[in-house]
PDB file of C-alpha atoms in Angstrom:
ATOM      1  CA  UNK A 256     -21.943 -47.217   9.052  1.00  0.00           C
ATOM      2  CA  UNK A 257     -18.761 -48.972  10.294  1.00  0.00           C
ATOM      3  CA  UNK A 258     -20.751 -50.536  13.232  1.00  0.00           C
ATOM      4  CA  UNK A 259     -23.309 -51.901  10.756  1.00  0.00           C
ATOM      5  CA  UNK A 260     -20.606 -53.375   8.503  1.00  0.00           C
ATOM      6  CA  UNK A 261     -19.281 -55.304  11.501  1.00  0.00           C
ATOM      7  CA  UNK A 262     -22.572 -57.058  12.234  1.00  0.00           C
ATOM      8  CA  UNK A 263     -22.464 -60.750  11.277  1.00  0.00           C
ATOM      9  CA  UNK A 264     -24.131 -61.212   7.934  1.00  0.00           C
ATOM     10  CA  UNK A 265     -24.734 -57.512   6.871  1.00  0.00           C
ATOM     11  CA  UNK A 266     -21.864 -57.472   4.349  1.00  0.00           C
ATOM     12  CA  UNK A 267     -23.079 -60.691   2.604  1.00  0.00           C
ATOM     13  CA  UNK A 268     -26.543 -59.302   2.627  1.00  0.00           C
ATOM     14  CA  UNK A 269     -25.430 -56.096   0.843  1.00  0.00           C
ATOM     15  CA  UNK A 270     -23.666 -58.277  -1.670  1.00  0.00           C
ATOM     16  CA  UNK A 271     -26.913 -60.267  -2.247  1.00  0.00           C
ATOM     17  CA  UNK A 272     -28.884 -57.053  -2.716  1.00  0.00           C
ATOM     18  CA  UNK A 273     -26.289 -55.630  -5.150  1.00  0.00           C
ATOM     19  CA  UNK A 274     -25.977 -58.681  -7.262  1.00  0.00           C
ATOM     20  CA  UNK A 275     -29.721 -59.477  -7.465  1.00  0.00           C
ATOM     21  CA  UNK A 276     -30.510 -56.014  -8.603  1.00  0.00           C
ATOM     22  CA  UNK A 277     -27.782 -56.141 -11.248  1.00  0.00           C
ATOM     23  CA  UNK A 278     -28.903 -59.638 -12.522  1.00  0.00           C
ATOM     24  CA  UNK A 279     -32.554 -58.634 -12.865  1.00  0.00           C
ATOM     25  CA  UNK A 280     -31.581 -55.451 -14.696  1.00  0.00           C
ATOM     26  CA  UNK A 281     -29.098 -57.031 -16.848  1.00  0.00           C
ATOM     27  CA  UNK A 282     -31.521 -59.373 -18.532  1.00  0.00           C
ATOM     28  CA  UNK A 283     -34.217 -56.659 -18.945  1.00  0.00           C
ATOM     29  CA  UNK A 284     -31.703 -54.315 -20.531  1.00  0.00           C
ATOM     30  CA  UNK A 285     -30.535 -56.947 -22.916  1.00  0.00           C
ATOM     31  CA  UNK A 286     -33.977 -57.767 -24.011  1.00  0.00           C
ATOM     32  CA  UNK A 287     -35.026 -54.129 -24.454  1.00  0.00           C
ATOM     33  CA  UNK A 288     -31.933 -53.464 -26.390  1.00  0.00           C
ATOM     34  CA  UNK A 289     -32.480 -56.234 -28.783  1.00  0.00           C
ATOM     35  CA  UNK A 290     -36.075 -54.883 -29.264  1.00  0.00           C
ATOM     36  CA  UNK A 291     -34.811 -51.357 -29.873  1.00  0.00           C
ATOM     37  CA  UNK A 292     -32.347 -52.640 -32.525  1.00  0.00           C
ATOM     38  CA  UNK A 293     -34.566 -55.149 -34.356  1.00  0.00           C
ATOM     39  CA  UNK A 294     -38.106 -54.161 -33.942  1.00  0.00           C
ATOM     40  CA  UNK A 295     -39.987 -51.559 -36.140  1.00  0.00           C
ATOM     41  CA  UNK A 296     -41.511 -48.598 -34.346  1.00  0.00           C
ATOM     42  CA  UNK A 297     -45.102 -50.060 -33.932  1.00  0.00           C
ATOM     43  CA  UNK A 298     -43.819 -53.451 -32.628  1.00  0.00           C
ATOM     44  CA  UNK A 299     -41.277 -51.856 -30.336  1.00  0.00           C
ATOM     45  CA  UNK A 300     -43.887 -49.886 -28.401  1.00  0.00           C
ATOM     46  CA  UNK A 301     -45.987 -53.098 -27.888  1.00  0.00           C
ATOM     47  CA  UNK A 302     -43.088 -55.367 -27.021  1.00  0.00           C
ATOM     48  CA  UNK A 303     -41.477 -52.890 -24.661  1.00  0.00           C
ATOM     49  CA  UNK A 304     -44.708 -52.526 -22.868  1.00  0.00           C
ATOM     50  CA  UNK A 305     -45.098 -56.325 -22.779  1.00  0.00           C
ATOM     51  CA  UNK A 306     -41.653 -56.665 -21.151  1.00  0.00           C
ATOM     52  CA  UNK A 307     -42.655 -54.237 -18.431  1.00  0.00           C
ATOM     53  CA  UNK A 308     -46.000 -56.099 -18.040  1.00  0.00           C
ATOM     54  CA  UNK A 309     -44.192 -59.402 -17.673  1.00  0.00           C
ATOM     55  CA  UNK A 310     -42.081 -57.920 -14.871  1.00  0.00           C
ATOM     56  CA  UNK A 311     -45.033 -56.345 -13.080  1.00  0.00           C
ATOM     57  CA  UNK A 312     -47.599 -59.127 -13.291  1.00  0.00           C
ATOM     58  CA  UNK A 313     -45.910 -61.631 -10.955  1.00  0.00           C
ATOM     59  CA  UNK A 314     -45.845 -58.897  -8.323  1.00  0.00           C
ATOM     60  CA  UNK A 315     -49.515 -58.386  -8.573  1.00  0.00           C
ATOM     61  CA  UNK A 316     -50.624 -62.058  -8.697  1.00  0.00           C
ATOM     62  CA  UNK A 317     -48.108 -63.450  -6.255  1.00  0.00           C
ATOM     63  CA  UNK A 318     -48.300 -60.853  -3.479  1.00  0.00           C
ATOM     64  CA  UNK A 319     -50.656 -62.959  -1.235  1.00  0.00           C
ATOM     65  CA  UNK A 320     -48.663 -66.126  -1.880  1.00  0.00           C
ATOM     66  CA  UNK A 321     -45.469 -64.316  -1.296  1.00  0.00           C
ATOM     67  CA  UNK A 322     -46.747 -62.844   1.994  1.00  0.00           C
ATOM     68  CA  UNK A 323     -47.926 -66.203   3.228  1.00  0.00           C
ATOM     69  CA  UNK A 324     -44.642 -67.952   2.385  1.00  0.00           C
ATOM     70  CA  UNK A 325     -42.518 -65.326   4.128  1.00  0.00           C
ATOM     71  CA  UNK A 326     -44.750 -65.416   7.238  1.00  0.00           C
ATOM     72  CA  UNK A 327     -44.998 -69.185   7.338  1.00  0.00           C
ATOM     73  CA  UNK A 328     -41.377 -70.227   6.600  1.00  0.00           C
ATOM     74  CA  UNK A 329     -37.934 -69.200   7.441  1.00  0.00           C
ATOM     75  CA  UNK A 330     -36.913 -66.135   5.424  1.00  0.00           C
ATOM     76  CA  UNK A 331     -33.431 -67.252   5.368  1.00  0.00           C
ATOM     77  CA  UNK A 332     -34.450 -70.544   3.784  1.00  0.00           C
ATOM     78  CA  UNK A 333     -36.717 -68.762   1.242  1.00  0.00           C
ATOM     79  CA  UNK A 334     -33.732 -66.517   0.379  1.00  0.00           C
ATOM     80  CA  UNK A 335     -31.478 -69.450  -0.300  1.00  0.00           C
ATOM     81  CA  UNK A 336     -34.146 -71.399  -2.299  1.00  0.00           C
ATOM     82  CA  UNK A 337     -34.790 -68.318  -4.542  1.00  0.00           C
ATOM     83  CA  UNK A 338     -31.173 -67.760  -5.019  1.00  0.00           C
ATOM     84  CA  UNK A 339     -30.746 -71.226  -6.205  1.00  0.00           C
ATOM     85  CA  UNK A 340     -33.799 -70.865  -8.410  1.00  0.00           C
ATOM     86  CA  UNK A 341     -32.044 -67.826  -9.896  1.00  0.00           C
ATOM     87  CA  UNK A 342     -29.068 -69.928 -10.900  1.00  0.00           C
ATOM     88  CA  UNK A 343     -31.282 -72.322 -12.783  1.00  0.00           C
ATOM     89  CA  UNK A 344     -33.261 -69.449 -14.433  1.00  0.00           C
ATOM     90  CA  UNK A 345     -30.047 -67.676 -15.537  1.00  0.00           C
ATOM     91  CA  UNK A 346     -28.648 -70.901 -16.821  1.00  0.00           C
ATOM     92  CA  UNK A 347     -31.791 -71.212 -19.032  1.00  0.00           C
ATOM     93  CA  UNK A 348     -31.426 -67.586 -20.127  1.00  0.00           C
ATOM     94  CA  UNK A 349     -27.735 -68.202 -20.968  1.00  0.00           C
ATOM     95  CA  UNK A 350     -28.914 -71.192 -23.153  1.00  0.00           C
ATOM     96  CA  UNK A 351     -31.596 -69.067 -24.714  1.00  0.00           C
ATOM     97  CA  UNK A 352     -29.013 -66.462 -25.607  1.00  0.00           C
ATOM     98  CA  UNK A 353     -26.398 -68.920 -26.911  1.00  0.00           C
ATOM     99  CA  UNK A 354     -28.933 -70.665 -29.183  1.00  0.00           C
ATOM    100  CA  UNK A 355     -30.389 -67.366 -30.477  1.00  0.00           C
ATOM    101  CA  UNK A 356     -33.825 -68.173 -28.858  1.00  0.00           C
ATOM    102  CA  UNK A 357     -35.010 -64.616 -28.460  1.00  0.00           C
ATOM    103  CA  UNK A 358     -38.661 -65.350 -27.613  1.00  0.00           C
ATOM    104  CA  UNK A 359     -37.527 -67.972 -25.258  1.00  0.00           C
ATOM    105  CA  UNK A 360     -35.358 -65.437 -23.390  1.00  0.00           C
ATOM    106  CA  UNK A 361     -38.134 -62.993 -23.621  1.00  0.00           C
ATOM    107  CA  UNK A 362     -40.502 -65.461 -21.910  1.00  0.00           C
ATOM    108  CA  UNK A 363     -37.898 -66.161 -19.187  1.00  0.00           C
ATOM    109  CA  UNK A 364     -38.490 -62.495 -18.003  1.00  0.00           C
ATOM    110  CA  UNK A 365     -41.731 -63.430 -16.428  1.00  0.00           C
ATOM    111  CA  UNK A 366     -40.206 -66.341 -14.513  1.00  0.00           C
ATOM    112  CA  UNK A 367     -37.296 -64.174 -13.356  1.00  0.00           C
ATOM    113  CA  UNK A 368     -39.964 -61.675 -12.195  1.00  0.00           C
ATOM    114  CA  UNK A 369     -41.986 -64.417 -10.417  1.00  0.00           C
ATOM    115  CA  UNK A 370     -38.785 -65.351  -8.527  1.00  0.00           C
ATOM    116  CA  UNK A 371     -38.132 -61.818  -7.593  1.00  0.00           C
ATOM    117  CA  UNK A 372     -41.781 -61.388  -6.345  1.00  0.00           C
ATOM    118  CA  UNK A 373     -41.222 -64.021  -3.706  1.00  0.00           C
ATOM    119  CA  UNK A 374     -37.538 -63.293  -3.175  1.00  0.00           C
ATOM    120  CA  UNK A 375     -37.848 -59.535  -2.414  1.00  0.00           C
ATOM    121  CA  UNK A 376     -40.062 -59.705   0.645  1.00  0.00           C
ATOM    122  CA  UNK A 377     -37.681 -62.423   2.007  1.00  0.00           C
ATOM    123  CA  UNK A 378     -34.659 -60.295   1.570  1.00  0.00           C
ATOM    124  CA  UNK A 379     -36.083 -57.020   2.913  1.00  0.00           C
ATOM    125  CA  UNK A 380     -37.544 -58.968   5.846  1.00  0.00           C
ATOM    126  CA  UNK A 381     -34.083 -60.100   6.894  1.00  0.00           C
ATOM    127  CA  UNK A 382     -32.834 -56.598   7.418  1.00  0.00           C
ATOM    128  CA  UNK A 383     -34.297 -56.163  10.863  1.00  0.00           C
ATOM    129  CA  UNK A 384     -33.343 -59.747  11.959  1.00  0.00           C
ATOM    130  CA  UNK A 385     -29.657 -59.149  10.999  1.00  0.00           C
ATOM    131  CA  UNK A 386     -29.233 -55.555  12.366  1.00  0.00           C
ATOM    132  CA  UNK A 387     -31.920 -55.344  15.082  1.00  0.00           C
ATOM    133  CA  UNK A 388     -34.517 -52.723  15.571  1.00  0.00           C
ATOM    134  CA  UNK A 389     -32.180 -49.901  16.729  1.00  0.00           C
ATOM    135  CA  UNK A 390     -30.102 -49.735  13.602  1.00  0.00           C
ATOM    136  CA  UNK A 391     -32.933 -50.614  11.174  1.00  0.00           C
ATOM    137  CA  UNK A 392     -33.276 -47.065   9.749  1.00  0.00           C
ATOM    138  CA  UNK A 393     -29.499 -46.736   8.975  1.00  0.00           C
ATOM    139  CA  UNK A 394     -29.415 -50.246   7.534  1.00  0.00           C
ATOM    140  CA  UNK A 395     -32.393 -49.558   5.267  1.00  0.00           C
ATOM    141  CA  UNK A 396     -30.591 -46.386   4.016  1.00  0.00           C
ATOM    142  CA  UNK A 397     -27.449 -48.315   3.167  1.00  0.00           C
ATOM    143  CA  UNK A 398     -29.337 -51.105   1.540  1.00  0.00           C
ATOM    144  CA  UNK A 399     -31.287 -48.544  -0.658  1.00  0.00           C
ATOM    145  CA  UNK A 400     -28.162 -46.801  -1.587  1.00  0.00           C
ATOM    146  CA  UNK A 401     -26.452 -50.109  -2.612  1.00  0.00           C
ATOM    147  CA  UNK A 402     -29.566 -50.955  -4.643  1.00  0.00           C
ATOM    148  CA  UNK A 403     -29.582 -47.661  -6.576  1.00  0.00           C
ATOM    149  CA  UNK A 404     -25.846 -47.897  -7.253  1.00  0.00           C
ATOM    150  CA  UNK A 405     -26.440 -51.395  -8.630  1.00  0.00           C
ATOM    151  CA  UNK A 406     -29.181 -50.189 -10.927  1.00  0.00           C
ATOM    152  CA  UNK A 407     -27.010 -47.268 -12.227  1.00  0.00           C
ATOM    153  CA  UNK A 408     -23.979 -49.285 -12.601  1.00  0.00           C
ATOM    154  CA  UNK A 409     -25.752 -52.304 -14.098  1.00  0.00           C
ATOM    155  CA  UNK A 410     -27.574 -50.016 -16.616  1.00  0.00           C
ATOM    156  CA  UNK A 411     -24.268 -48.557 -17.803  1.00  0.00           C
ATOM    157  CA  UNK A 412     -22.202 -51.856 -17.820  1.00  0.00           C
ATOM    158  CA  UNK A 413     -24.738 -54.092 -19.598  1.00  0.00           C
ATOM    159  CA  UNK A 414     -25.737 -51.360 -22.072  1.00  0.00           C
ATOM    160  CA  UNK A 415     -22.021 -50.691 -22.804  1.00  0.00           C
ATOM    161  CA  UNK A 416     -21.375 -54.434 -23.309  1.00  0.00           C
ATOM    162  CA  UNK A 417     -24.332 -54.739 -25.642  1.00  0.00           C
ATOM    163  CA  UNK A 418     -23.363 -51.780 -27.720  1.00  0.00           C
ATOM    164  CA  UNK A 419     -19.872 -53.042 -28.105  1.00  0.00           C
ATOM    165  CA  UNK A 420     -20.491 -56.738 -29.080  1.00  0.00           C
ATOM    166  CA  UNK A 421     -24.127 -57.046 -30.386  1.00  0.00           C
ATOM    167  CA  UNK A 422     -24.293 -58.061 -34.102  1.00  0.00           C
ATOM    168  CA  UNK A 423     -25.385 -55.416 -36.515  1.00  0.00           C
ATOM    169  CA  UNK A 424     -28.473 -57.341 -37.569  1.00  0.00           C
ATOM    170  CA  UNK A 425     -32.181 -56.869 -37.740  1.00  0.00           C
ATOM    171  CA  UNK A 426     -32.693 -60.394 -36.601  1.00  0.00           C
ATOM    172  CA  UNK A 427     -33.458 -60.556 -32.898  1.00  0.00           C
ATOM    173  CA  UNK A 428     -32.154 -64.189 -32.490  1.00  0.00           C
ATOM    174  CA  UNK A 429     -28.885 -63.425 -34.267  1.00  0.00           C
ATOM    175  CA  UNK A 430     -28.355 -60.328 -32.219  1.00  0.00           C
ATOM    176  CA  UNK A 431     -29.058 -61.943 -28.879  1.00  0.00           C
ATOM    177  CA  UNK A 432     -26.725 -64.968 -29.881  1.00  0.00           C
ATOM    178  CA  UNK A 433     -23.875 -62.441 -30.399  1.00  0.00           C
ATOM    179  CA  UNK A 434     -24.090 -61.276 -26.732  1.00  0.00           C
ATOM    180  CA  UNK A 435     -24.615 -64.827 -25.292  1.00  0.00           C
ATOM    181  CA  UNK A 436     -21.811 -64.139 -22.729  1.00  0.00           C
ATOM    182  CA  UNK A 437     -24.129 -61.628 -20.905  1.00  0.00           C
ATOM    183  CA  UNK A 438     -26.171 -64.616 -19.963  1.00  0.00           C
ATOM    184  CA  UNK A 439     -22.994 -66.300 -18.673  1.00  0.00           C
ATOM    185  CA  UNK A 440     -22.216 -63.142 -16.615  1.00  0.00           C
ATOM    186  CA  UNK A 441     -25.800 -63.218 -15.092  1.00  0.00           C
ATOM    187  CA  UNK A 442     -25.212 -66.992 -14.394  1.00  0.00           C
ATOM    188  CA  UNK A 443     -21.932 -66.401 -12.601  1.00  0.00           C
ATOM    189  CA  UNK A 444     -23.461 -63.562 -10.601  1.00  0.00           C
ATOM    190  CA  UNK A 445     -26.290 -65.697  -9.569  1.00  0.00           C
ATOM    191  CA  UNK A 446     -23.920 -68.383  -8.311  1.00  0.00           C
ATOM    192  CA  UNK A 447     -22.041 -65.882  -6.390  1.00  0.00           C
ATOM    193  CA  UNK A 448     -25.323 -64.587  -4.879  1.00  0.00           C
ATOM    194  CA  UNK A 449     -26.266 -68.069  -3.898  1.00  0.00           C
ATOM    195  CA  UNK A 450     -22.887 -68.504  -2.050  1.00  0.00           C
ATOM    196  CA  UNK A 451     -23.513 -65.282  -0.126  1.00  0.00           C
ATOM    197  CA  UNK A 452     -26.981 -66.421   0.970  1.00  0.00           C
ATOM    198  CA  UNK A 453     -25.169 -69.111   3.007  1.00  0.00           C
ATOM    199  CA  UNK A 454     -23.006 -66.400   4.712  1.00  0.00           C
ATOM    200  CA  UNK A 455     -25.832 -64.841   6.447  1.00  0.00           C
ATOM    201  CA  UNK A 456     -27.222 -66.200   9.723  1.00  0.00           C
ATOM    202  CA  UNK A 457     -30.053 -68.553   9.647  1.00  0.00           C
ATOM    203  CA  UNK A 458     -33.333 -67.312  11.291  1.00  0.00           C
ATOM    204  CA  UNK A 459     -36.204 -69.559  12.133  1.00  0.00           C
ATOM    205  CA  UNK A 460     -39.705 -68.718  11.026  1.00  0.00           C
ATOM    206  CA  UNK A 461     -41.542 -66.532  13.323  1.00  0.00           C
ATOM    207  CA  UNK A 462     -44.681 -67.870  15.108  1.00  0.00           C
TER     208      UNK A 462
END
């Protein structure tokens, strides 16, 4: 593992993977927690299913476009563009939280998922370019471990923040407004992620 961490660009890459998993999860958990606290049992099932559908659909409909883009253009450039797009999306999410626009924030889930649908293949495609073929297996193991830790830690942290600060209200807009700073955390994390994308080496598109 120590030899992998010494490879130029691998540590920033791990930071990108960790932050990105946390950001995607943080927004989803916040939306779902608001639904659990504010929706009645019948609407809760439907809306929770809709959230999961909004996350899944972009991966289904964009898989061809994502594959084309990641084969045609530099994956480093795609990673940087998608990270910058994440900054814009989390800024809009923060605005939605701060203004109490629950359904606007709810809709942003599909845009964040669409960004991830193109972003994920680019990120995973960079692993071999950064570490080489011989260390690919070990690098994949470390990346998966970091991603799992990010998911577990993010689930705990964002749920704890929500439980501590969310307004005791049945109104979804008022509740999401009370935890507007979760959006600010997601925005700051996205900015940090974008900075790390410029710490990894630039790889030209393959022929």
